[in-house]
């Protein structure tokens, strides 16, 4: 099964995914899809775990070689899901958990109509606070610019929420995680056709 988690930057996707991957019941069944990106690492991010941090040249080479299931320009950088992530999940017999943006999710839906798509959301005020509270290596001016860009993109992303199977409000982290675990459990109990 492919499980997509999308939502505006700062909504809590990485935090929620981390909790899902460590969840005693469903954690062992999941494989996180490590994307490739041209963005620079943030403090605390681990190369080849959080992301494959690669150069623009390397990214373009992978695009030319058709090495991505989907890729997109997001917030001024390029991000993509390597095909090998899907192969690795299949080999391990696990569900692939993808944290990708709304464009990537739409592209993935075309290729894998049965993917389970979950959109995380939160109020604008809370989103700004979370973006401001997150560790960053940027200067205060650059951070403010980055937050402004991400807040403006958040409004466009929210408009796409209706295309998702589930919209989950990420206020209390424990409640959010329980809700997503229950969505995944229900989906897995459902009879499915097709490859994913
Ligand atoms: P994203 O991956 O969507 O950009 P992050 O997971 O990096 O978002 O979360 C942004 C910030 O919000 C982090 O500092 C994180 O600790 C915090 N956060 C995430 N979820 C919650 C929550 N439910 N309640 C309070 N703070 C949260
Ligand atoms: P961030 O820079 O905050 O880690 O991520 C920025 C945005 O890029 C988020 O919306 C995230 O979901 C998205 N993203 C991360 N990896 C991928 C990917 O492989 N493909 C696409 N399309 N978006 C991605």
Tab-separated table of N, CA and C and ligand atoms in Angstrom, residues 7-16 42 99 130-131 133-135 170-173 176, ligand 1:
chain	number	residue	atom	x	y	z
A	7	UNK	N	0.472	18.325	3.256
A	7	UNK	CA	-0.015	19.422	4.091
A	7	UNK	C	0.991	20.543	4.064
A	8	UNK	N	0.588	21.750	4.457
A	8	UNK	CA	1.492	22.887	4.389
A	8	UNK	C	2.751	22.692	5.224
A	9	UNK	N	3.810	23.349	4.823
A	9	UNK	CA	5.056	23.303	5.561
A	9	UNK	C	4.806	23.802	6.990
A	10	UNK	N	5.281	23.071	7.982
A	10	UNK	CA	5.118	23.469	9.377
A	10	UNK	C	3.883	22.871	10.035
A	11	UNK	N	3.043	22.173	9.280
A	11	UNK	CA	1.804	21.616	9.859
A	11	UNK	C	2.114	20.465	10.823
A	12	UNK	N	3.290	19.826	10.617
A	12	UNK	CA	3.675	18.736	11.526
A	12	UNK	C	3.852	17.384	10.838
A	13	UNK	N	4.016	17.374	9.518
A	13	UNK	CA	4.115	16.098	8.778
A	13	UNK	C	5.280	15.239	9.285
A	14	UNK	N	6.464	15.857	9.387
A	14	UNK	CA	7.653	15.096	9.790
A	14	UNK	C	7.477	14.539	11.200
A	15	UNK	N	6.912	15.359	12.096
A	15	UNK	CA	6.694	14.950	13.487
A	15	UNK	C	5.710	13.781	13.544
A	16	UNK	N	4.620	13.887	12.815
A	16	UNK	CA	3.594	12.836	12.811
A	16	UNK	C	4.174	11.551	12.206
A	42	UNK	N	18.437	20.993	7.163
A	42	UNK	CA	18.164	21.800	8.359
A	42	UNK	C	18.888	21.155	9.537
A	99	UNK	N	5.968	11.460	2.225
A	99	UNK	CA	5.648	12.836	2.630
A	99	UNK	C	5.940	13.704	1.417
A	130	UNK	N	4.316	27.485	14.391
A	130	UNK	CA	5.144	26.271	14.256
A	130	UNK	C	6.333	26.527	13.338
A	131	UNK	N	6.119	27.297	12.273
A	131	UNK	CA	7.230	27.606	11.358
A	131	UNK	C	8.285	28.441	12.091
A	133	UNK	N	8.843	28.384	15.294
A	133	UNK	CA	9.434	27.620	16.398
A	133	UNK	C	10.374	26.518	15.937
A	134	UNK	N	10.363	26.211	14.639
A	134	UNK	CA	11.155	25.080	14.151
A	134	UNK	C	12.640	25.464	14.043
A	135	UNK	N	13.572	24.549	14.417
A	135	UNK	CA	14.997	24.880	14.294
A	135	UNK	C	15.350	25.259	12.864
A	170	UNK	N	-4.216	18.648	12.745
A	170	UNK	CA	-3.116	18.301	13.662
A	170	UNK	C	-2.998	19.315	14.798
A	171	UNK	N	-3.944	19.202	15.749
A	171	UNK	CA	-3.840	20.071	16.946
A	171	UNK	C	-3.053	19.321	18.015
A	172	UNK	N	-3.688	18.306	18.614
A	172	UNK	CA	-3.000	17.500	19.625
A	172	UNK	C	-2.326	16.315	18.920
A	173	UNK	N	-1.017	16.209	19.112
A	173	UNK	CA	-0.237	15.212	18.369
A	173	UNK	C	-0.740	13.774	18.604
A	176	UNK	N	-3.910	13.172	16.700
A	176	UNK	CA	-3.628	13.075	15.255
A	176	UNK	C	-3.092	11.690	14.898
B	1	LIG	P1	6.384	19.771	8.516
B	1	LIG	O1	7.173	18.497	8.376
B	1	LIG	O2	4.945	19.625	8.134
B	1	LIG	O3	7.020	20.939	7.827
B	1	LIG	P2	7.267	19.660	11.303
B	1	LIG	O4	6.995	18.235	11.661
B	1	LIG	O5	8.688	20.053	11.042
B	1	LIG	O6	6.338	20.127	10.075
B	1	LIG	O7	6.643	20.527	12.484
B	1	LIG	C1	6.813	21.942	12.565
B	1	LIG	C2	6.946	22.341	14.038
B	1	LIG	O8	5.695	22.120	14.705
B	1	LIG	C3	7.994	21.521	14.783
B	1	LIG	O9	8.711	22.381	15.671
B	1	LIG	C4	7.155	20.487	15.558
B	1	LIG	O10	7.783	20.094	16.752
B	1	LIG	C5	5.851	21.247	15.824
B	1	LIG	N1	4.646	20.380	15.898
B	1	LIG	C6	4.281	19.399	15.042
B	1	LIG	N2	3.088	18.849	15.394
B	1	LIG	C7	2.672	19.513	16.490
B	1	LIG	C8	1.501	19.426	17.339
B	1	LIG	N3	0.497	18.569	17.119
B	1	LIG	N4	1.419	20.283	18.388
B	1	LIG	C9	2.408	21.179	18.620
B	1	LIG	N5	3.535	21.329	17.867
B	1	LIG	C10	3.680	20.509	16.818
